Amino acid sequence: MPRGANLPAIAAFNETVVLDAVRRSTDGLSRVELAAGTGLSAQTVTNVTRRLLRQGLIREAGKQSEGSPGKPRTILRLDPAGAYAVGVHLDPTVIACVLLDLEGGIVAHVHRPSPPDGDAVTTLAATLDAIHEVLATPGVDAERVIGVGVAAPGPIDADTGVVVRPPLIPGWNDFHLRDELAAATGLPALVAKDVTCAAVAERWHDPAGASRDYAFVYYGTGVGVGFVLGGEVYTGSTDNAGDVGHVLVDPGGALCTCGRRGCYGESVRPYRLVMQGLWSGVVTAPEGVVVPDGEDVHLDVETVDALFTRLTAAADAGDERARAIVDRSIRNSAFYISNLSALLDLDRVVYGGPSWARVERRYLDLLPRRMAEIDMEILTHPVRIESSAVGEDVAAVGAAALVLDGTFSPRVGLR
Ligand SMILES: [Zn+2]
């Protein structure tokens, strides 16, 4: 755990150190354990915990007597109702909104369909509606809501909170998301890339840090990767790490927006699989939409989502043509995930995101086998493929966790 300092001028710093230590412990900590773990003096720990108790951020949770001589020690834990944060995930298909308590528990969550045309003003209105609904959760003290975190498709400008030209949502070009939300809610707001948020959520779910190095593959309208390296979420030099779309995995495969064929992002995204399903007749186009063989047609996000659900269900049910389409995308993923795991020496890759549940069964079954077939050349160790422990709201949860991180992080506390 981070070490504290015994100087009165940095009391706020020590509060974050103590809070973070309490959060990372699974069963709470006594004041003696806190002093030993943080390097703070017993007197400083007593003062800091008194302030945190008064602020309602921690609570006394019973006595610890077993195995320790002397009088029983009081165990300190976070008070979940001590602070709340709102997390929003803006995806081209769905707006997910959660309210997290101080322990990271999901107190409320709502979903709203994203406006089909991706219009920024309509999206903002739907987002505010979702935020107001979670804030109205009974029993939640509005005074204790400390901010709004937004997970958005990249690229983003984290300093200004602006979404910069997201490739799949043209309506959000240079959308001043953070300032609009802060003005409308009266709460501090931050914007982060969706894949980064997903990695943060997964990291929060495992606060003791059992897993120090892994990739989070975010499977939604597009695909991106978030990284936890050395126990820390890696965001890159401009907070835009994780764009993996144009790595070549399938020479001669589908034509990508970049003008080349067989890019990873293009070959696995739901839209691409849906087009292949339409061409082969596994799924049928909605009325009035003509799909010439081998030609891409425009489909709105809801139609892609509905057809993707049908295609993947057909694959799960044993339809050979549907399986061939899904399995080819898994084979393409195997090339990329093997190389990524070798590059960063990862032994674990976590999958999640809004479209993940539809392909989860076949991925978990097939991807390790496809990777094993090519691993002999690339990898020296097996890589575990897992589903997110956080669930479908993973990016929204991570966005709220980033807000709460400000309460726990000594670096943020110093500002
Ligand atoms: Zn490309």
PDB file of N, CA and C in Angstrom, residues 27 31 110 133 176 257 265 307 315 317 322 368 372 384 404:
ATOM      1  N   ASP A  27     -11.190  -7.370   4.710  1.00  0.00           N
ATOM      2  CA  ASP A  27     -11.952  -7.503   5.958  1.00  0.00           C
ATOM      3  C   ASP A  27     -11.822  -6.298   6.873  1.00  0.00           C
ATOM      4  N   ARG A  31      -6.546   0.230  13.592  1.00  0.00           N
ATOM      5  CA  ARG A  31      -5.653   1.393  13.548  1.00  0.00           C
ATOM      6  C   ARG A  31      -4.190   0.950  13.606  1.00  0.00           C
ATOM      7  N   VAL A 110     -29.648   2.269 -14.847  1.00  0.00           N
ATOM      8  CA  VAL A 110     -30.710   2.390 -15.855  1.00  0.00           C
ATOM      9  C   VAL A 110     -30.076   2.379 -17.250  1.00  0.00           C
ATOM     10  N   GLU A 133     -32.542   9.997 -13.024  1.00  0.00           N
ATOM     11  CA  GLU A 133     -33.244   8.822 -12.489  1.00  0.00           C
ATOM     12  C   GLU A 133     -32.399   8.106 -11.428  1.00  0.00           C
ATOM     13  N   HIS A 176     -18.475  18.873 -26.535  1.00  0.00           N
ATOM     14  CA  HIS A 176     -17.924  19.287 -25.238  1.00  0.00           C
ATOM     15  C   HIS A 176     -18.693  18.626 -24.101  1.00  0.00           C
ATOM     16  N   THR A 257     -12.465   0.708 -43.098  1.00  0.00           N
ATOM     17  CA  THR A 257     -12.590   2.141 -43.405  1.00  0.00           C
ATOM     18  C   THR A 257     -11.238   2.766 -43.740  1.00  0.00           C
ATOM     19  N   GLY A 265     -10.243  -4.896 -36.009  1.00  0.00           N
ATOM     20  CA  GLY A 265     -11.486  -4.264 -35.573  1.00  0.00           C
ATOM     21  C   GLY A 265     -12.620  -4.511 -36.551  1.00  0.00           C
ATOM     22  N   LEU A 307     -30.043  -8.010 -35.516  1.00  0.00           N
ATOM     23  CA  LEU A 307     -29.567  -9.059 -36.426  1.00  0.00           C
ATOM     24  C   LEU A 307     -28.381  -9.810 -35.820  1.00  0.00           C
ATOM     25  N   ALA A 315     -25.833 -19.439 -34.340  1.00  0.00           N
ATOM     26  CA  ALA A 315     -24.545 -20.138 -34.180  1.00  0.00           C
ATOM     27  C   ALA A 315     -24.583 -21.023 -32.940  1.00  0.00           C
ATOM     28  N   ALA A 317     -27.138 -22.329 -31.666  1.00  0.00           N
ATOM     29  CA  ALA A 317     -28.099 -23.417 -31.880  1.00  0.00           C
ATOM     30  C   ALA A 317     -27.585 -24.458 -32.876  1.00  0.00           C
ATOM     31  N   ALA A 322     -23.958 -19.875 -39.727  1.00  0.00           N
ATOM     32  CA  ALA A 322     -23.785 -18.872 -38.670  1.00  0.00           C
ATOM     33  C   ALA A 322     -22.496 -19.164 -37.894  1.00  0.00           C
ATOM     34  N   PRO A 368      -9.540 -20.110 -26.736  1.00  0.00           N
ATOM     35  CA  PRO A 368      -8.338 -20.750 -26.183  1.00  0.00           C
ATOM     36  C   PRO A 368      -7.789 -21.843 -27.100  1.00  0.00           C
ATOM     37  N   ALA A 372      -4.239 -21.847 -28.881  1.00  0.00           N
ATOM     38  CA  ALA A 372      -3.297 -22.944 -28.635  1.00  0.00           C
ATOM     39  C   ALA A 372      -2.686 -23.420 -29.948  1.00  0.00           C
ATOM     40  N   ARG A 384      -5.301 -17.310 -20.003  1.00  0.00           N
ATOM     41  CA  ARG A 384      -6.685 -17.551 -19.591  1.00  0.00           C
ATOM     42  C   ARG A 384      -7.593 -16.528 -20.255  1.00  0.00           C
ATOM     43  N   LEU A 404     -14.640   8.142  -8.013  1.00  0.00           N
ATOM     44  CA  LEU A 404     -14.335   7.749  -6.630  1.00  0.00           C
ATOM     45  C   LEU A 404     -12.828   7.653  -6.397  1.00  0.00           C
TER      46      LEU A 404
END
